Tab-separated table of C-alpha atoms and ligand atoms in Angstrom:
chain	number	residue	atom	x	y	z
A	16	MET	CA	-34.129	-5.494	15.768
A	17	LYS	CA	-32.648	-2.608	13.781
A	18	LEU	CA	-34.815	0.485	13.839
A	19	GLY	CA	-34.288	3.618	11.755
A	20	ILE	CA	-35.355	7.013	13.017
A	21	ILE	CA	-35.593	9.953	10.629
A	22	GLY	CA	-35.962	13.302	12.318
A	23	GLY	CA	-34.228	16.349	13.649
A	24	SER	CA	-31.035	16.564	15.619
A	25	GLY	CA	-32.739	17.165	18.965
A	26	LEU	CA	-33.982	13.594	19.161
A	27	TYR	CA	-31.183	11.264	19.991
A	28	ASP	CA	-29.647	12.143	23.363
A	29	ILE	CA	-32.035	9.807	25.159
A	30	ASP	CA	-31.346	8.504	28.672
A	31	GLY	CA	-30.408	4.823	28.563
A	32	PHE	CA	-29.402	4.900	24.888
A	33	GLU	CA	-25.767	3.941	24.462
A	34	PHE	CA	-23.906	5.682	21.629
A	35	MET	CA	-22.214	3.063	19.436
A	36	GLY	CA	-20.734	5.348	16.774
A	37	GLU	CA	-21.466	6.999	13.458
A	38	GLU	CA	-21.934	5.164	10.184
A	39	SER	CA	-21.182	7.063	6.996
A	40	VAL	CA	-22.795	5.153	4.164
A	41	VAL	CA	-22.225	5.506	0.440
A	42	THR	CA	-25.088	4.429	-1.798
A	43	GLU	CA	-25.529	4.008	-5.529
A	44	TRP	CA	-28.044	6.884	-5.295
A	45	GLY	CA	-25.572	9.317	-3.803
A	46	ALA	CA	-24.905	10.533	-0.301
A	47	PRO	CA	-27.517	10.437	2.474
A	48	SER	CA	-28.317	13.699	4.287
A	49	ASP	CA	-25.872	12.899	7.102
A	50	ALA	CA	-24.029	10.060	8.822
A	51	TYR	CA	-26.329	7.613	10.663
A	52	ARG	CA	-25.878	7.759	14.439
A	53	HIS	CA	-26.035	4.305	15.949
A	54	PHE	CA	-27.415	3.869	19.480
A	55	SER	CA	-28.257	0.735	21.377
A	56	CYS	CA	-30.899	0.182	24.029
A	57	LYS	CA	-32.223	-3.106	25.483
A	58	GLY	CA	-31.150	-5.125	22.446
A	59	VAL	CA	-32.561	-2.699	19.873
A	60	ASP	CA	-30.170	-0.969	17.473
A	61	PHE	CA	-31.323	2.532	16.603
A	62	TYR	CA	-29.981	4.396	13.568
A	63	PHE	CA	-30.825	8.103	13.664
A	64	LEU	CA	-30.702	10.178	10.500
A	65	ASN	CA	-31.088	13.915	10.226
A	66	ARG	CA	-33.312	14.402	7.176
A	67	HIS	CA	-32.216	17.990	6.619
A	68	GLY	CA	-28.533	17.393	7.323
A	69	ARG	CA	-26.449	18.188	10.362
A	70	SER	CA	-26.704	21.940	9.949
A	71	HIS	CA	-30.329	21.792	8.784
A	72	GLY	CA	-29.315	23.118	5.377
A	73	ILE	CA	-31.124	20.715	3.020
A	74	PRO	CA	-34.642	21.935	2.123
A	75	PRO	CA	-37.475	19.374	1.719
A	76	HIS	CA	-37.410	19.370	-2.094
A	77	SER	CA	-33.619	18.829	-2.181
A	78	VAL	CA	-33.350	15.926	0.275
A	79	ASN	CA	-31.834	12.864	-1.396
A	80	TYR	CA	-34.629	10.574	-0.214
A	81	ARG	CA	-33.365	7.642	-2.275
A	82	ALA	CA	-29.911	7.796	-0.714
A	83	ASN	CA	-31.391	8.130	2.783
A	84	ILE	CA	-33.584	5.031	2.373
A	85	ALA	CA	-30.908	3.044	0.503
A	86	GLY	CA	-28.510	3.880	3.360
A	87	PHE	CA	-30.912	2.393	5.905
A	88	GLU	CA	-31.216	-0.698	3.736
A	89	LYS	CA	-27.423	-1.052	3.660
A	90	LEU	CA	-27.333	-0.881	7.450
A	91	GLY	CA	-29.860	-3.718	7.629
A	92	VAL	CA	-32.650	-1.542	9.067
A	93	GLU	CA	-36.005	-3.322	8.858
A	94	ARG	CA	-38.263	-0.622	10.268
A	95	ILE	CA	-38.235	3.164	9.968
A	96	ILE	CA	-40.093	5.699	12.066
A	97	SER	CA	-40.210	9.137	10.500
A	98	PHE	CA	-40.810	12.273	12.532
A	99	THR	CA	-42.185	15.283	10.696
A	100	ALA	CA	-43.372	18.812	11.412
A	101	VAL	CA	-46.748	19.557	9.858
A	102	GLY	CA	-49.400	22.228	9.701
A	103	GLY	CA	-52.789	21.291	11.142
A	104	ILE	CA	-55.720	21.443	8.708
A	105	ARG	CA	-58.598	19.705	10.526
A	106	GLY	CA	-59.214	18.274	13.983
A	107	VAL	CA	-55.762	19.093	15.344
A	108	LYS	CA	-53.993	22.019	16.985
A	109	PRO	CA	-50.376	23.110	17.432
A	110	GLY	CA	-48.567	20.822	19.851
A	111	ASP	CA	-50.662	17.746	18.982
A	112	ILE	CA	-48.927	14.557	17.866
A	113	VAL	CA	-50.493	12.364	15.177
A	114	ILE	CA	-49.582	8.805	14.217
A	115	SER	CA	-50.527	9.274	10.562
A	116	SER	CA	-52.888	6.704	9.089
A	117	ASN	CA	-52.938	7.639	5.407
A	118	ALA	CA	-51.370	10.067	2.994
A	119	ILE	CA	-51.747	12.071	-0.218
A	120	ASP	CA	-48.835	12.921	-2.511
A	121	HIS	CA	-48.930	16.478	-3.827
A	122	THR	CA	-45.226	16.741	-4.674
A	123	SER	CA	-43.687	16.951	-8.111
A	124	GLY	CA	-40.262	16.740	-9.662
A	125	ARG	CA	-38.685	14.720	-6.856
A	126	ALA	CA	-36.639	11.582	-7.519
A	127	HIS	CA	-39.375	9.317	-6.205
A	128	THR	CA	-38.589	5.731	-7.166
A	129	PHE	CA	-35.795	3.174	-7.228
A	130	TYR	CA	-37.422	1.654	-10.335
A	131	ASP	CA	-36.401	4.329	-12.795
A	132	GLY	CA	-35.710	2.114	-15.755
A	133	GLY	CA	-34.935	-1.460	-16.633
A	134	LEU	CA	-37.557	-2.969	-14.384
A	135	ILE	CA	-41.230	-2.014	-14.096
A	136	HIS	CA	-42.455	-2.439	-10.570
A	137	HIS	CA	-45.650	-1.195	-8.920
A	138	ILE	CA	-45.778	-1.382	-5.135
A	139	ASP	CA	-49.108	-1.800	-3.373
A	140	PHE	CA	-49.558	1.429	-1.441
A	141	THR	CA	-53.203	1.122	-0.420
A	142	GLU	CA	-52.050	1.419	3.182
A	143	PRO	CA	-48.943	3.631	3.121
A	144	PHE	CA	-47.936	2.893	6.717
A	145	CYS	CA	-46.978	-0.370	8.361
A	146	PRO	CA	-49.860	-1.405	10.664
A	147	GLU	CA	-47.519	-3.261	13.054
A	148	LEU	CA	-45.209	-0.297	13.483
A	149	ARG	CA	-48.177	2.037	13.952
A	150	ALA	CA	-49.485	-0.275	16.682
A	151	LEU	CA	-46.052	-0.330	18.306
A	152	LEU	CA	-45.945	3.467	18.301
A	153	LEU	CA	-49.420	3.736	19.804
A	154	GLU	CA	-48.463	1.256	22.544
A	155	SER	CA	-45.202	3.079	23.233
A	156	ALA	CA	-46.946	6.445	23.437
A	157	GLU	CA	-49.435	5.004	25.892
A	158	ARG	CA	-46.681	3.447	27.998
A	159	ALA	CA	-44.816	6.762	27.975
A	160	GLY	CA	-47.967	8.628	29.014
A	161	VAL	CA	-47.866	10.767	25.871
A	162	GLU	CA	-51.185	11.625	24.299
A	163	VAL	CA	-51.283	11.044	20.535
A	164	LYS	CA	-53.977	10.960	17.867
A	165	ASP	CA	-54.232	7.539	16.273
A	166	SER	CA	-55.194	8.677	12.783
A	167	GLY	CA	-54.752	11.500	10.341
A	168	VAL	CA	-54.246	11.951	6.612
A	169	TYR	CA	-50.968	13.693	5.752
A	170	ILE	CA	-50.791	15.633	2.481
A	171	CYS	CA	-47.292	16.339	1.231
A	172	THR	CA	-46.558	19.509	-0.722
A	173	ASN	CA	-43.387	20.377	-2.603
A	174	GLY	CA	-42.473	23.473	-0.624
A	175	PRO	CA	-40.424	25.222	0.400
A	176	ARG	CA	-43.148	27.850	0.318
A	177	LEU	CA	-46.114	27.406	2.602
A	178	GLU	CA	-49.608	26.983	1.150
A	179	THR	CA	-52.247	29.479	0.097
A	180	SER	CA	-55.482	29.509	2.086
A	181	ALA	CA	-57.338	28.248	-1.002
A	182	GLU	CA	-54.948	25.297	-1.276
A	183	ILE	CA	-55.613	24.413	2.354
A	184	ARG	CA	-59.398	24.564	1.806
A	185	TYR	CA	-58.928	22.288	-1.204
A	186	PHE	CA	-56.727	19.883	0.785
A	187	ALA	CA	-59.399	19.716	3.514
A	188	SER	CA	-62.033	18.949	0.865
A	189	ILE	CA	-60.050	15.968	-0.431
A	190	GLY	CA	-59.598	14.498	3.046
A	191	ALA	CA	-56.290	15.838	4.356
A	192	ASP	CA	-55.860	16.543	8.072
A	193	THR	CA	-52.233	17.654	8.158
A	194	VAL	CA	-49.827	19.189	5.660
A	195	GLY	CA	-46.071	18.775	5.466
A	196	MET	CA	-43.264	18.633	2.924
A	197	THR	CA	-41.249	15.482	3.581
A	198	LEU	CA	-43.359	12.317	3.672
A	199	PHE	CA	-43.102	11.820	-0.097
A	200	PRO	CA	-41.206	10.183	-1.628
A	201	GLU	CA	-39.715	8.929	1.653
A	202	ALA	CA	-42.603	6.597	2.544
A	203	PRO	CA	-43.033	4.898	-0.878
A	204	LEU	CA	-39.250	4.512	-1.271
A	205	ALA	CA	-39.177	2.612	2.021
A	206	ARG	CA	-42.010	0.400	0.714
A	207	GLU	CA	-40.060	-0.221	-2.515
A	208	LYS	CA	-37.239	-1.522	-0.320
A	209	GLU	CA	-39.761	-3.532	1.747
A	210	ILE	CA	-38.817	-1.593	4.865
A	211	CYS	CA	-41.702	-1.169	7.256
A	212	TYR	CA	-42.398	2.581	7.705
A	213	ALA	CA	-44.611	4.677	9.974
A	214	ASN	CA	-44.925	8.406	10.592
A	215	VAL	CA	-45.238	10.540	13.694
A	216	SER	CA	-46.262	14.107	12.908
A	217	VAL	CA	-46.028	17.043	15.259
A	218	ILE	CA	-48.484	19.850	14.541
A	219	THR	CA	-46.326	22.959	14.620
A	220	ASN	CA	-48.851	25.509	13.368
A	221	HIS	CA	-52.347	26.078	12.042
A	222	ALA	CA	-52.265	25.509	8.280
A	223	ALA	CA	-52.455	28.660	6.143
A	224	GLY	CA	-55.700	30.540	6.608
A	225	THR	CA	-56.989	28.349	9.467
A	226	GLY	CA	-55.477	30.337	12.350
A	227	ASP	CA	-55.339	33.975	13.367
A	228	THR	CA	-51.630	34.538	12.927
A	229	LYS	CA	-49.199	34.673	10.045
A	230	LEU	CA	-47.026	31.558	9.753
A	231	THR	CA	-43.376	31.875	10.624
A	232	THR	CA	-40.463	29.454	10.574
A	233	VAL	CA	-39.768	30.488	14.178
A	234	GLU	CA	-43.202	29.218	15.251
A	235	VAL	CA	-42.587	25.899	13.496
A	236	VAL	CA	-39.155	25.450	15.093
A	237	GLU	CA	-40.300	26.516	18.577
A	238	THR	CA	-43.358	24.222	18.615
A	239	MET	CA	-41.243	21.310	17.365
A	240	LYS	CA	-38.704	21.979	20.118
A	241	ALA	CA	-41.452	22.088	22.726
A	242	ALA	CA	-42.642	18.627	21.595
A	243	THR	CA	-39.162	17.071	21.656
A	244	GLU	CA	-39.381	15.659	25.187
A	245	ARG	CA	-42.689	13.902	24.386
A	246	ILE	CA	-41.240	12.494	21.164
A	247	LYS	CA	-38.168	11.262	22.992
A	248	ALA	CA	-40.413	9.615	25.581
A	249	ILE	CA	-42.176	7.664	22.809
A	250	VAL	CA	-38.852	6.570	21.240
A	251	SER	CA	-37.508	5.658	24.651
A	252	ALA	CA	-40.513	3.369	25.311
A	253	LEU	CA	-40.102	1.485	22.002
A	254	PRO	CA	-37.600	-1.148	23.227
A	255	ASP	CA	-40.010	-2.294	25.950
A	256	SER	CA	-42.507	-3.585	23.361
B	27	LIG	N1	-47.279	23.460	5.627
B	27	LIG	C1	-46.359	22.647	5.061
B	27	LIG	N2	-45.357	22.109	5.751
B	27	LIG	C2	-45.268	22.396	7.060
B	27	LIG	C3	-46.182	23.244	7.696
B	27	LIG	C4	-47.245	23.813	6.944
B	27	LIG	O1	-48.096	24.569	7.445
B	27	LIG	N3	-45.801	23.330	9.001
B	27	LIG	C5	-44.691	22.538	9.140
B	27	LIG	N4	-44.370	21.980	7.965
């Protein structure tokens, strides 16, 4: 099995994962955010991609999502697990990990489809995440002894600014539990390529207006860092499924 992992750079030095090399891929949609780092463990080939680039310099609205997904396709990746930092709107707190179960797209102006002309194609996106991969993640988390929430609706904003408190109240009223900036168009592009996709979100902060403190990038980065060992434990348990 070839498994893609999209996340930050802190993820891939996992015990028992053998480094096989870097793959720089060129796609018809341009250059992916970074080279794909290939690791092998118990017969599973992992391809790690840094969504924001090696030096974390690509903001959410400027990521070339099409190139990133097309690059995975070129490598023969059949399943992608995306890791994202999100604000918690309802029923979650900083440090929690959610295996997202549904999603709302609130982005605009992003290159969001491979079917941009020539061919009209509508993917079924009733269920945005692959149920098999979600089940695999839940099993792996359990095996790794990492507590996760098995559902949550992720709303994706354009960023890079954070939300107003009124926006967060509105997002809660339409059913969102978490808010981030990178799930769209990543998830539907994977579906367009028929690559199975699931999301693991780490709650890095209370969404705007729902906590007592002002949001800072430092808080987001520190909480994400603190969750890294638990995330690595989940990834590390995947090959045993
Ligand atoms: N809002 C949007 N994106 C985010 C947040 C947030 O509060 N935290 C981490 N990514």
